[in-house]
mmCIF file of C-alpha atoms in Angstrom:
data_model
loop_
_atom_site.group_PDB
_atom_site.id
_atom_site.type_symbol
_atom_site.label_atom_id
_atom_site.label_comp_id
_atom_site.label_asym_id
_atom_site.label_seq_id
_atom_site.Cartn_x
_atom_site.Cartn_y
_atom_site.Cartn_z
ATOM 1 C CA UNK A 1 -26.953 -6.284 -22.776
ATOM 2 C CA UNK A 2 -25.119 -6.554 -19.367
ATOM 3 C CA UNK A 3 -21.986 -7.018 -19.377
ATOM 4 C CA UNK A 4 -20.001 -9.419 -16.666
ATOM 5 C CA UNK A 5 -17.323 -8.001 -14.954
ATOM 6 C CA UNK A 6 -14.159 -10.512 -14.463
ATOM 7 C CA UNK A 7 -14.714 -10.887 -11.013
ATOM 8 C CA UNK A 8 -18.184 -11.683 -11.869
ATOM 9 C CA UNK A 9 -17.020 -14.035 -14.069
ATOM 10 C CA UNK A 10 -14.738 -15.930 -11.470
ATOM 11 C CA UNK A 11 -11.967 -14.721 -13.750
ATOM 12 C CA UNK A 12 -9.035 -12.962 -11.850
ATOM 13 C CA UNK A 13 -5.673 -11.534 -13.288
ATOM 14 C CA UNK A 14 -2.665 -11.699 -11.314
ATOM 15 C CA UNK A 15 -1.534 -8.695 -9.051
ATOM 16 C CA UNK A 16 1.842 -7.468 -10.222
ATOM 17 C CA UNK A 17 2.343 -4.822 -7.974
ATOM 18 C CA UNK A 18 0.699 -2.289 -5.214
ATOM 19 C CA UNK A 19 1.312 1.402 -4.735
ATOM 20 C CA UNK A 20 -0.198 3.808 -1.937
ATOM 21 C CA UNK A 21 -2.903 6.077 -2.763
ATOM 22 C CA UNK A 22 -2.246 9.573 -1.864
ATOM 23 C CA UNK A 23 -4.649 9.593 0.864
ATOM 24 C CA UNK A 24 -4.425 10.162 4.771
ATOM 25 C CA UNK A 25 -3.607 6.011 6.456
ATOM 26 C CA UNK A 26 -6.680 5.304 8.489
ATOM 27 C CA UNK A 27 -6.199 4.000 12.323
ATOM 28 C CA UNK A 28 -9.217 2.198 13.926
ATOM 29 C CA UNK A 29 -9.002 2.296 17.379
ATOM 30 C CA UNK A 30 -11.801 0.111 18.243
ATOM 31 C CA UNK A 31 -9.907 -3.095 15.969
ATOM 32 C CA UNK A 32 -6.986 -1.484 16.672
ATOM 33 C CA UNK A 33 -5.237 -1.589 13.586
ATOM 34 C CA UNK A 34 -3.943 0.795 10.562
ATOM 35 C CA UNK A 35 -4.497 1.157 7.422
ATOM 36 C CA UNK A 36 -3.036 2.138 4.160
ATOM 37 C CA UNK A 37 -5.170 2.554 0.971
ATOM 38 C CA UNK A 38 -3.790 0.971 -2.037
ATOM 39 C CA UNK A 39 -4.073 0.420 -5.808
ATOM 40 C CA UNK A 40 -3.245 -3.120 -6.765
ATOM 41 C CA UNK A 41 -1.611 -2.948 -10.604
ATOM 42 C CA UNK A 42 -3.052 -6.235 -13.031
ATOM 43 C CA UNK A 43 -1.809 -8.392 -15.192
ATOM 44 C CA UNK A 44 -4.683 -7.463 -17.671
ATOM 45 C CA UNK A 45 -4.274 -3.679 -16.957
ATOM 46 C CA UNK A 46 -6.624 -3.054 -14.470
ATOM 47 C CA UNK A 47 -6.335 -1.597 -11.242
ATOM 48 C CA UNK A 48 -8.174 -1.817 -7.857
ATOM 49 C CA UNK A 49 -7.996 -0.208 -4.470
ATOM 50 C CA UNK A 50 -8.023 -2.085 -1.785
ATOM 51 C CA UNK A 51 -6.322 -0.989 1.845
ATOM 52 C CA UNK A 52 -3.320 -2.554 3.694
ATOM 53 C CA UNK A 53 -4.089 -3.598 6.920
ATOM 54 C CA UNK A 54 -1.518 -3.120 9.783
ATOM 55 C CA UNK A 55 -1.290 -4.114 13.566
ATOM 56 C CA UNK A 56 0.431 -1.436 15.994
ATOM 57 C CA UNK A 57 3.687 -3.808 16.639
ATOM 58 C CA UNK A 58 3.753 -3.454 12.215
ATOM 59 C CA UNK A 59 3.500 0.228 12.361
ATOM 60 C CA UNK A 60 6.227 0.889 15.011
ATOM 61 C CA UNK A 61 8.386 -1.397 12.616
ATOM 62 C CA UNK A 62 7.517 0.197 8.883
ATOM 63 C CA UNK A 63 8.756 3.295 10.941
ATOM 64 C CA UNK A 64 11.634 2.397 12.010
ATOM 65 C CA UNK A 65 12.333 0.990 8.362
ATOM 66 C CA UNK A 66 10.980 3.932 6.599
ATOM 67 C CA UNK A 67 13.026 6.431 8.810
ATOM 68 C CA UNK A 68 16.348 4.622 8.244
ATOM 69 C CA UNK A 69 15.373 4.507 4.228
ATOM 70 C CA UNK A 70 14.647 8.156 4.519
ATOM 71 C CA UNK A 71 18.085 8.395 6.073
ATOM 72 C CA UNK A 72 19.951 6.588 3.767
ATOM 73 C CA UNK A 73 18.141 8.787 1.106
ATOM 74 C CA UNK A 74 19.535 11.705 2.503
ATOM 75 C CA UNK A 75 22.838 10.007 2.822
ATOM 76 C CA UNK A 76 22.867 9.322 -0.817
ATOM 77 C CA UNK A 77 21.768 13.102 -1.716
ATOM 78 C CA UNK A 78 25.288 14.575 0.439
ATOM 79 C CA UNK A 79 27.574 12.437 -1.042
ATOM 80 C CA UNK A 80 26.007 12.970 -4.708
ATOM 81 C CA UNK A 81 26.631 16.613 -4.256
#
C-alpha cells in the first residue's frame, strides 16, 4: 500500500525554527543572488532542507552583522577570562 506523504496530503506542520546546513553558501551570478542551505525544524518532528535566498545589498549587511556578533563574541571571551 502507498503511503501519502503530508505534503501529499495538503497537510503541513508549522516551522519552528531553521538552522544552516554545514555546506559551502551557493552564489548565482547569472540571478545574482546567494544562497544558504537550510533545515527547517517541524512542529511534528520532521525536518526539511530548503535554501535561504539572499540579494547582494543582504549579504553585505548579514556581514556586517555577523562580524560585529563575532566581535562581541570575542569581547565576551576577554572579559570572562
Amino acid at each position: 500500500m502507498e503511503q501519502k506523504s503530508p505534503a501529499a496530503e495538503g497537510v503541513w506542520a508549522s516551522v519552528t525554527y531553521a538552522t544552516p546546513l554545514k555546506r559551502d553558501a551557493m552564489y548565482n551570478h547569472r540571478a545574482q543572488q546567494a544562497g544558504l542551505g537550510i533545515e527547517l525544524h517541524h512542529t511534528d518532528g520532521r525536518s526539511t532542507e530548503s535554501v535561504l535566498v539572499f540579494t547582494p545589498d543582504q549579504v553585505e549587511l548579514y556581514a556586517i552583522q555577523f562580524a560585529q556578533l563575532i566581535a562581541k563574541r570575542e569581547q565576551a571571551r576577554r572579559e570572562g577570562q
